[in-house]
Amino acid sequence: MKKSVTSQIAELQRELENAEQAYRQADDDWRAIDVQYVQMKRLREELDVHKRDLAHEIEWRVREIAALEEEIKYERTSA
């Protein structure tokens, strides 16, 4: 049995509305992921800076310890 033109139009209209809704949802999801991507990128940059700062602090402390150890050696040899 062949569908009437009116029922075909109604069915196509429903399919069109469903496709448009799916498209809007996909677009919303994409935007949400894009926001998360930007946030993660910013966090990664902040962590890189923090790691660099910590590496400098570690290097400084290693040098300070070495200098103090040399001072102890000097005090022992001069005592």
Coordinates of C-alpha atoms in Angstrom, one line a residue:
M1 CA 0.0 0.0 0.0
K2 CA 1.4 3.3 -1.1
K3 CA 1.7 6.1 1.5
S4 CA -0.2 9.3 0.8
V5 CA 1.8 12.4 -0.2
T6 CA 0.7 14.1 3.0
S7 CA 1.9 11.2 5.2
Q8 CA 5.2 11.1 3.3
I9 CA 5.6 14.9 3.9
A10 CA 4.8 14.4 7.7
E11 CA 7.3 11.6 8.0
L12 CA 10.0 13.5 6.2
Q13 CA 9.3 16.5 8.4
R14 CA 9.8 14.4 11.6
E15 CA 13.0 13.0 10.2
L16 CA 14.2 16.5 9.3
E17 CA 13.4 17.7 12.9
N18 CA 15.2 14.7 14.4
A19 CA 18.2 15.4 12.2
E20 CA 18.3 19.1 13.0
Q21 CA 18.0 18.2 16.8
A22 CA 20.9 15.7 16.4
Y23 CA 22.9 18.3 14.6
R24 CA 22.3 20.9 17.4
Q25 CA 23.3 18.3 20.0
A26 CA 26.5 17.4 18.1
D27 CA 27.3 21.1 17.8
D28 CA 26.7 21.6 21.6
D29 CA 28.9 18.6 22.4
W30 CA 31.6 19.9 20.1
R31 CA 31.6 23.3 21.8
A32 CA 31.7 21.7 25.2
I33 CA 34.7 19.6 24.2
D34 CA 36.4 22.7 22.6
V35 CA 36.0 24.5 26.0
Q36 CA 37.5 21.6 27.8
Y37 CA 40.4 21.4 25.3
V38 CA 41.2 25.1 25.9
Q39 CA 41.0 24.6 29.7
M40 CA 43.3 21.6 29.5
K41 CA 45.8 23.4 27.3
R42 CA 45.9 26.3 29.7
L43 CA 46.3 23.9 32.6
R44 CA 49.2 22.2 30.8
E45 CA 50.9 25.5 30.2
E46 CA 50.5 26.4 33.9
L47 CA 51.9 23.0 34.9
D48 CA 54.9 23.4 32.5
V49 CA 55.7 26.7 34.2
H50 CA 55.3 25.1 37.7
K51 CA 57.6 22.3 36.7
R52 CA 60.2 24.7 35.4
D53 CA 60.0 26.7 38.6
L54 CA 60.4 23.6 40.7
A55 CA 63.4 22.4 38.6
H56 CA 65.1 25.8 39.2
E57 CA 64.4 25.5 42.9
I58 CA 65.8 22.0 43.0
E59 CA 69.0 23.1 41.2
W60 CA 69.4 26.1 43.6
R61 CA 69.0 23.8 46.6
V62 CA 71.5 21.3 45.3
R63 CA 74.0 24.1 44.8
E64 CA 73.4 25.5 48.3
I65 CA 73.8 22.0 49.8
A66 CA 77.1 21.5 47.9
A67 CA 78.3 25.0 49.0
L68 CA 77.5 24.2 52.7
E69 CA 79.2 20.8 52.4
E70 CA 82.3 22.6 51.1
E71 CA 82.1 25.0 54.0
I72 CA 82.0 22.1 56.4
K73 CA 85.0 20.5 54.7
Y74 CA 86.9 23.8 54.9
E75 CA 86.0 24.3 58.6
R76 CA 87.3 20.7 59.4
T77 CA 90.6 21.2 57.6
S78 CA 91.2 24.6 59.1
A79 CA 90.3 23.5 62.7

